[in-house]
GROMACS .gro file of C-alpha atoms in nm:
model
  339
    1MET     CA    1   6.568  12.270   7.472
    2LYS     CA    2   6.796  12.010   7.313
    3HIS     CA    3   7.106  12.187   7.447
    4ALA     CA    4   6.954  12.215   7.796
    5ILE     CA    5   6.895  11.840   7.808
    6SER     CA    6   7.253  11.774   7.696
    7ARG     CA    7   7.389  11.998   7.969
    8LEU     CA    8   7.175  11.821   8.229
    9LEU     CA    9   7.303  11.479   8.122
   10LEU     CA   10   7.663  11.601   8.130
   11ALA     CA   11   7.622  11.743   8.480
   12THR     CA   12   7.468  11.419   8.605
   13SER     CA   13   7.754  11.215   8.458
   14ALA     CA   14   8.012  11.444   8.618
   15LEU     CA   15   7.862  11.368   8.954
   16GLY     CA   16   7.915  10.999   8.886
   17LEU     CA   17   7.553  10.904   8.952
   18CYS     CA   18   7.350  10.814   8.648
   19ALA     CA   19   6.984  10.714   8.641
   20SER     CA   20   6.843  10.535   8.338
   21ALA     CA   21   6.493  10.552   8.205
   22GLY     CA   22   6.415  10.233   8.395
   23ALA     CA   23   6.506  10.397   8.727
   24GLU     CA   24   6.832  10.205   8.734
   25THR     CA   25   7.110  10.394   8.912
   26THR     CA   26   7.480  10.339   8.847
   27LEU     CA   27   7.733  10.405   9.123
   28ARG     CA   28   8.095  10.450   9.022
   29MET     CA   29   8.340  10.279   9.260
   30ALA     CA   30   8.712  10.369   9.252
   31HIS     CA   31   9.004  10.188   9.413
   32LEU     CA   32   9.372  10.106   9.358
   33TRP     CA   33   9.376   9.724   9.349
   34PRO     CA   34   9.408   9.535   9.016
   35GLU     CA   35   9.084   9.424   8.854
   36GLY     CA   36   9.171   9.055   8.864
   37SER     CA   37   9.292   9.059   9.225
   38ALA     CA   38   9.113   8.867   9.500
   39VAL     CA   39   9.076   9.197   9.686
   40ASN     CA   40   8.869   9.337   9.400
   41GLN     CA   41   8.675   9.020   9.329
   42GLU     CA   42   8.608   8.893   9.682
   43ILE     CA   43   8.549   9.226   9.858
   44TYR     CA   44   8.453   9.510   9.625
   45ARG     CA   45   8.291   9.309   9.345
   46ALA     CA   46   8.119   9.087   9.605
   47TRP     CA   47   7.986   9.399   9.779
   48ALA     CA   48   7.866   9.540   9.449
   49GLU     CA   49   7.685   9.219   9.357
   50GLN     CA   50   7.516   9.206   9.697
   51VAL     CA   51   7.398   9.566   9.662
   52GLU     CA   52   7.268   9.497   9.313
   53GLN     CA   53   7.085   9.188   9.437
   54ASP     CA   54   6.938   9.354   9.745
   55SER     CA   55   6.816   9.649   9.536
   56GLY     CA   56   6.637   9.423   9.289
   57GLY     CA   57   6.864   9.551   9.015
   58GLU     CA   58   6.783   9.915   9.076
   59LEU     CA   59   7.141   9.986   9.190
   60LYS     CA   60   7.434   9.895   8.967
   61VAL     CA   61   7.799   9.939   9.065
   62GLU     CA   62   8.054  10.024   8.797
   63MET     CA   63   8.406   9.932   8.906
   64TYR     CA   64   8.713  10.148   8.838
   65PRO     CA   65   9.015   9.951   8.970
   66SER     CA   66   9.386  10.032   8.943
   67GLN     CA   67   9.343  10.408   8.995
   68THR     CA   68   9.156  10.443   8.663
   69LEU     CA   69   8.905  10.695   8.800
   70SER     CA   70   9.111  10.854   9.076
   71LYS     CA   71   9.466  10.830   9.204
   72ALA     CA   72   9.496  10.654   9.540
   73ASP     CA   73   9.603  10.970   9.725
   74GLN     CA   74   9.303  11.159   9.582
   75ALA     CA   75   9.040  10.887   9.613
   76TYR     CA   76   8.884  11.008   9.938
   77ASP     CA   77   8.846  11.360   9.802
   78ALA     CA   78   8.699  11.210   9.485
   79THR     CA   79   8.396  11.105   9.690
   80VAL     CA   80   8.381  11.440   9.870
   81ASN     CA   81   8.381  11.623   9.536
   82GLY     CA   82   8.149  11.382   9.353
   83ILE     CA   83   8.405  11.251   9.105
   84ALA     CA   84   8.339  10.901   9.239
   85ASP     CA   85   8.028  10.780   9.416
   86ILE     CA   86   8.228  10.528   9.619
   87ALA     CA   87   8.600  10.498   9.683
   88VAL     CA   88   8.827  10.263   9.874
   89THR     CA   89   9.167  10.386   9.982
   90LEU     CA   90   9.426  10.378  10.257
   91GLN     CA   91   9.411  10.667  10.500
   92GLY     CA   92   9.792  10.677  10.507
   93TYR     CA   93   9.792  10.824  10.156
   94THR     CA   94   9.661  11.153  10.296
   95ALA     CA   95   9.902  11.214  10.584
   96GLY     CA   96   9.753  11.400  10.877
   97ARG     CA   97   9.394  11.393  10.756
   98PHE     CA   98   9.286  11.094  10.966
   99PRO     CA   99   9.518  11.121  11.267
  100LEU     CA  100   9.299  10.932  11.514
  101THR     CA  101   9.228  10.654  11.264
  102GLU     CA  102   9.601  10.609  11.204
  103ILE     CA  103   9.648  10.518  11.570
  104VAL     CA  104   9.549  10.161  11.478
  105GLN     CA  105   9.852  10.150  11.250
  106LEU     CA  106  10.093  10.177  11.543
  107PRO     CA  107  10.308   9.877  11.642
  108GLY     CA  108  10.156   9.605  11.855
  109ILE     CA  109   9.789   9.676  11.782
  110VAL     CA  110   9.710   9.461  11.478
  111ASN     CA  111   9.817   9.096  11.456
  112SER     CA  112   9.591   9.002  11.164
  113ALA     CA  113   9.365   9.174  10.914
  114SER     CA  114   9.055   9.023  11.074
  115GLN     CA  115   9.155   9.156  11.412
  116GLY     CA  116   9.243   9.497  11.269
  117ALA     CA  117   8.910   9.524  11.086
  118CYS     CA  118   8.723   9.452  11.408
  119ILE     CA  119   8.926   9.707  11.604
  120LEU     CA  120   8.894   9.985  11.346
  121GLN     CA  121   8.525   9.932  11.274
  122THR     CA  122   8.452   9.922  11.648
  123LEU     CA  123   8.630  10.254  11.702
  124PHE     CA  124   8.417  10.404  11.425
  125ASP     CA  125   8.090  10.249  11.540
  126GLU     CA  126   8.143  10.368  11.897
  127GLY     CA  127   8.219  10.725  11.787
  128ASP     CA  128   8.589  10.742  11.870
  129ILE     CA  129   8.702  10.827  11.516
  130ALA     CA  130   8.372  10.890  11.334
  131GLY     CA  131   8.424  11.267  11.329
  132GLU     CA  132   8.713  11.229  11.084
  133TYR     CA  133   8.466  11.116  10.815
  134ASP     CA  134   8.191  11.378  10.847
  135ASP     CA  135   8.231  11.477  10.482
  136THR     CA  136   8.143  11.131  10.341
  137ARG     CA  137   7.926  10.834  10.433
  138VAL     CA  138   8.148  10.549  10.550
  139LEU     CA  139   8.049  10.202  10.432
  140PHE     CA  140   8.306  10.000  10.626
  141LEU     CA  141   8.662  10.019  10.755
  142PHE     CA  142   8.929   9.751  10.783
  143THR     CA  143   9.304   9.704  10.790
  144THR     CA  144   9.569   9.506  10.614
  145GLY     CA  145   9.754   9.243  10.809
  146PRO     CA  146  10.086   9.345  10.966
  147ALA     CA  147  10.330   9.506  10.723
  148TYR     CA  148  10.681   9.363  10.717
  149LEU     CA  149  11.012   9.463  10.558
  150HIS     CA  150  11.114   9.321  10.220
  151THR     CA  151  11.436   9.387  10.026
  152ARG     CA  152  11.598   9.293   9.698
  153ASP     CA  153  11.961   9.247   9.792
  154THR     CA  154  12.010   9.326  10.161
  155GLU     CA  155  11.932   9.086  10.443
  156ILE     CA  156  11.771   9.267  10.738
  157ARG     CA  157  11.766   9.127  11.090
  158THR     CA  158  11.815   9.431  11.313
  159PRO     CA  159  11.729   9.803  11.291
  160ALA     CA  160  12.094   9.875  11.216
  161ASP     CA  161  12.066   9.680  10.890
  162LEU     CA  162  11.829   9.946  10.757
  163GLU     CA  163  12.097  10.217  10.765
  164GLY     CA  164  12.102  10.403  10.434
  165LEU     CA  165  11.848  10.183  10.259
  166ARG     CA  166  11.578  10.346  10.046
  167ILE     CA  167  11.257  10.191  10.176
  168ARG     CA  168  10.907  10.265  10.053
  169ARG     CA  169  10.702  10.380  10.349
  170PRO     CA  170  10.329  10.299  10.367
  171SER     CA  171  10.245  10.612  10.570
  172GLU     CA  172  10.400  10.912  10.741
  173VAL     CA  173  10.381  10.734  11.078
  174ALA     CA  174  10.567  10.428  10.950
  175GLY     CA  175  10.811  10.651  10.763
  176GLU     CA  176  10.915  10.825  11.082
  177MET     CA  177  10.994  10.492  11.243
  178LEU     CA  178  11.198  10.384  10.941
  179ALA     CA  179  11.387  10.713  10.947
  180SER     CA  180  11.463  10.673  11.318
  181MET     CA  181  11.633  10.344  11.228
  182GLY     CA  182  11.851  10.505  10.963
  183ALA     CA  183  11.650  10.422  10.650
  184GLN     CA  184  11.558  10.672  10.379
  185PRO     CA  185  11.176  10.650  10.354
  186LEU     CA  186  11.016  10.700  10.012
  187GLY     CA  187  10.646  10.768   9.955
  188MET     CA  188  10.453  10.627   9.659
  189PRO     CA  189  10.120  10.452   9.592
  190ALA     CA  190  10.124  10.073   9.592
  191PRO     CA  191  10.070  10.032   9.214
  192ASP     CA  192  10.393  10.226   9.144
  193ILE     CA  193  10.616  10.006   9.360
  194PHE     CA  194  10.690   9.726   9.113
  195THR     CA  195  10.842   9.956   8.852
  196SER     CA  196  11.037  10.159   9.109
  197LEU     CA  197  11.185   9.847   9.268
  198GLN     CA  198  11.260   9.696   8.928
  199ARG     CA  199  11.447  10.009   8.820
  200GLY     CA  200  11.648  10.031   9.141
  201VAL     CA  201  11.481  10.351   9.261
  202MET     CA  202  11.450  10.189   9.602
  203ASP     CA  203  11.608   9.901   9.791
  204GLY     CA  204  11.300   9.762   9.960
  205LEU     CA  205  10.962   9.833  10.105
  206SER     CA  206  10.719   9.785  10.387
  207PHE     CA  207  10.422   9.571  10.283
  208PRO     CA  208  10.193   9.301  10.423
  209TRP     CA  209  10.225   8.958  10.261
  210GLU     CA  210   9.891   9.012  10.086
  211ALA     CA  211  10.023   9.308   9.888
  212MET     CA  212  10.347   9.127   9.805
  213LYS     CA  213  10.138   8.880   9.605
  214VAL     CA  214   9.867   9.111   9.472
  215PHE     CA  215  10.116   9.364   9.332
  216ARG     CA  216  10.371   9.094   9.226
  217ILE     CA  217  10.647   9.231   9.449
  218ASN     CA  218  10.758   8.883   9.557
  219GLU     CA  219  10.899   8.848   9.206
  220LEU     CA  220  11.158   9.118   9.283
  221THR     CA  221  11.255   9.052   9.646
  222LYS     CA  222  11.470   8.785   9.814
  223TYR     CA  223  11.481   8.885  10.180
  224HIS     CA  224  11.196   8.935  10.425
  225LEU     CA  225  11.180   9.035  10.789
  226GLN     CA  226  10.853   8.965  10.968
  227VAL     CA  227  10.859   9.246  11.221
  228PRO     CA  228  10.496   9.360  11.269
  229TYR     CA  229  10.557   9.729  11.321
  230TYR     CA  230  10.267   9.866  11.117
  231ALA     CA  231   9.927   9.784  10.960
  232GLY     CA  232   9.747   9.985  10.694
  233ALA     CA  233   9.403  10.134  10.767
  234ILE     CA  234   9.153  10.126  10.478
  235VAL     CA  235   8.819  10.298  10.427
  236ALA     CA  236   8.538  10.220  10.185
  237THR     CA  237   8.321  10.529  10.173
  238MET     CA  238   8.046  10.693   9.968
  239SER     CA  239   7.978  11.045   9.853
  240GLN     CA  240   7.718  11.196  10.085
  241ALA     CA  241   7.557  11.375   9.792
  242SER     CA  242   7.532  11.050   9.594
  243PHE     CA  243   7.374  10.877   9.893
  244GLU     CA  244   7.120  11.154   9.944
  245ARG     CA  245   7.010  11.138   9.581
  246LEU     CA  246   6.897  10.779   9.632
  247SER     CA  247   6.543  10.692   9.732
  248PRO     CA  248   6.487  10.598  10.099
  249GLU     CA  249   6.455  10.234   9.993
  250MET     CA  250   6.790  10.238   9.811
  251GLN     CA  251   6.954  10.424  10.100
  252ALA     CA  252   6.840  10.138  10.322
  253VAL     CA  253   7.011   9.890  10.088
  254ILE     CA  254   7.340  10.080  10.123
  255ASP     CA  255   7.302  10.097  10.501
  256GLU     CA  256   7.228   9.724  10.520
  257ASN     CA  257   7.557   9.662  10.336
  258SER     CA  258   7.764   9.882  10.565
  259GLY     CA  259   7.938   9.819  10.895
  260MET     CA  260   8.100   9.528  11.076
  261ALA     CA  261   7.986   9.239  10.856
  262TRP     CA  262   8.165   9.377  10.550
  263ALA     CA  263   8.465   9.489  10.758
  264GLN     CA  264   8.501   9.128  10.875
  265GLN     CA  265   8.460   8.995  10.521
  266ALA     CA  266   8.744   9.220  10.407
  267GLY     CA  267   8.958   9.106  10.700
  268ARG     CA  268   8.907   8.739  10.613
  269VAL     CA  269   9.005   8.797  10.250
  270PHE     CA  270   9.321   8.982  10.351
  271ASP     CA  271   9.413   8.708  10.600
  272GLU     CA  272   9.393   8.443  10.329
  273LEU     CA  273   9.598   8.657  10.094
  274ASP     CA  274   9.861   8.708  10.364
  275LYS     CA  275   9.898   8.330  10.386
  276ALA     CA  276   9.923   8.297  10.010
  277GLY     CA  277  10.178   8.578   9.983
  278ARG     CA  278  10.407   8.419  10.238
  279GLU     CA  279  10.372   8.077  10.081
  280GLU     CA  280  10.474   8.226   9.747
  281ALA     CA  281  10.793   8.369   9.899
  282VAL     CA  282  10.874   8.037  10.066
  283ALA     CA  283  10.817   7.847   9.740
  284GLN     CA  284  11.066   8.065   9.554
  285GLY     CA  285  11.332   7.999   9.819
  286ASP     CA  286  11.347   8.344   9.980
  287THR     CA  287  11.510   8.411  10.316
  288ILE     CA  288  11.254   8.493  10.587
  289HIS     CA  289  11.340   8.603  10.940
  290VAL     CA  290  11.081   8.652  11.212
  291VAL     CA  291  11.066   8.890  11.511
  292GLU     CA  292  10.784   8.737  11.716
  293ASP     CA  293  10.730   9.011  11.976
  294PRO     CA  294  10.894   9.336  11.862
  295LEU     CA  295  10.769   9.547  12.154
  296ASN     CA  296  10.958   9.319  12.392
  297ASP     CA  297  11.256   9.258  12.165
  298PRO     CA  298  11.582   9.415  12.292
  299GLU     CA  299  11.673   9.554  11.949
  300TRP     CA  300  11.334   9.650  11.808
  301SER     CA  301  11.138   9.770  12.112
  302GLY     CA  302  11.328  10.098  12.152
  303PRO     CA  303  11.262  10.256  11.810
  304LEU     CA  304  10.907  10.120  11.793
  305GLU     CA  305  10.808  10.252  12.135
  306GLU     CA  306  10.977  10.583  12.058
  307GLY     CA  307  10.786  10.611  11.732
  308THR     CA  308  10.456  10.536  11.903
  309GLU     CA  309  10.514  10.792  12.178
  310ASN     CA  310  10.625  11.058  11.929
  311TYR     CA  311  10.306  11.009  11.726
  312LEU     CA  312  10.076  11.030  12.027
  313LYS     CA  313  10.254  11.340  12.157
  314ARG     CA  314  10.223  11.507  11.818
  315LEU     CA  315   9.847  11.445  11.817
  316GLU     CA  316   9.818  11.590  12.165
  317GLU     CA  317  10.010  11.898  12.051
  318ARG     CA  318   9.749  11.937  11.776
  319GLY     CA  319   9.482  11.948  12.044
  320LEU     CA  320   9.367  11.588  12.001
  321ASP     CA  321   9.361  11.515  12.371
  322GLU     CA  322   9.165  11.196  12.316
  323ALA     CA  323   9.450  11.035  12.119
  324ARG     CA  324   9.607  10.845  12.407
  325ALA     CA  325   9.270  10.717  12.528
  326ILE     CA  326   9.191  10.590  12.178
  327TYR     CA  327   9.530  10.419  12.165
  328GLU     CA  328   9.460  10.247  12.495
  329LYS     CA  329   9.113  10.147  12.377
  330ALA     CA  330   9.255  10.002  12.056
  331MET     CA  331   9.507   9.802  12.257
  332GLY     CA  332   9.225   9.685  12.483
  333LEU     CA  333   9.018   9.569  12.185
  334ARG     CA  334   9.291   9.331  12.067
  335GLU     CA  335   9.174   9.035  12.276
  336GLN     CA  336   8.805   9.099  12.206
  337CYS     CA  337   8.876   9.117  11.832
  338GLU     CA  338   9.126   8.832  11.809
  339ALA     CA  339   9.018   8.597  11.532
   0.00000   0.00000   0.00000
């Protein structure tokens, strides 16, 4: 009997959902951002505290930042497989798995994180991309602000300046665009960038200003080109099995803390961090160039439009005939979602 109880406790722990004698349930939440970051404190920890409060203390959220429970590129599957109860990750880390979602990452769609969060959450709420998440229970979706180009030693002003440079790509879509401009795209999770840049493994990267500050990359770069050619899509999602093990009352608490309100909260936090990241680069005397409207810029419009068209065609070849309509809808949501 003693051994049977031990096995039961071990199995429950492996699923990441633990109930105490006082009916308290602990949910394990995994993500890649540092514990002390504003992203963790003002979005994920704030969400956790709200859930704990709304549940009257019956739900507790145990945070696992900095990839301590699951690597960023495995975080979504960690919820599918029950390793984590909740995970937050960028869809770009699993290339090809969320092809319709990644449409919002294309150039010209997202001008700010708040706007991107509204666009992405709307596409989910209205069923355009919801089918890509049938194996988990989505809490909320949002985006980073526009990702720009940042380098250690090379000043970039035109696509030609990227020739031969080793640039960290945030996703396969963005990597193809970088490659079309002559760069050598490198893939790696955000927490690994600092060391790789410090050791000279790469020459630069594509990042929003928020991440430049959060992951301390401003310390290693001197040149920045604000060309908004990409934005990262992010999902906060829950294991369906973990959700179903909750009582109906606790399920209602999770549902009440899902959707647009938290997507917009995340967008606001990322917008503020974008401002702070840029201010940090200015304060240290970095060189910053700006391409205001890349889709109408004589040097940048060609490769960006080509990259967009190539991506949409590839989705259509995969049988995703709705891809172009979703792209047009996302473009149409820009004004409605403008902060």
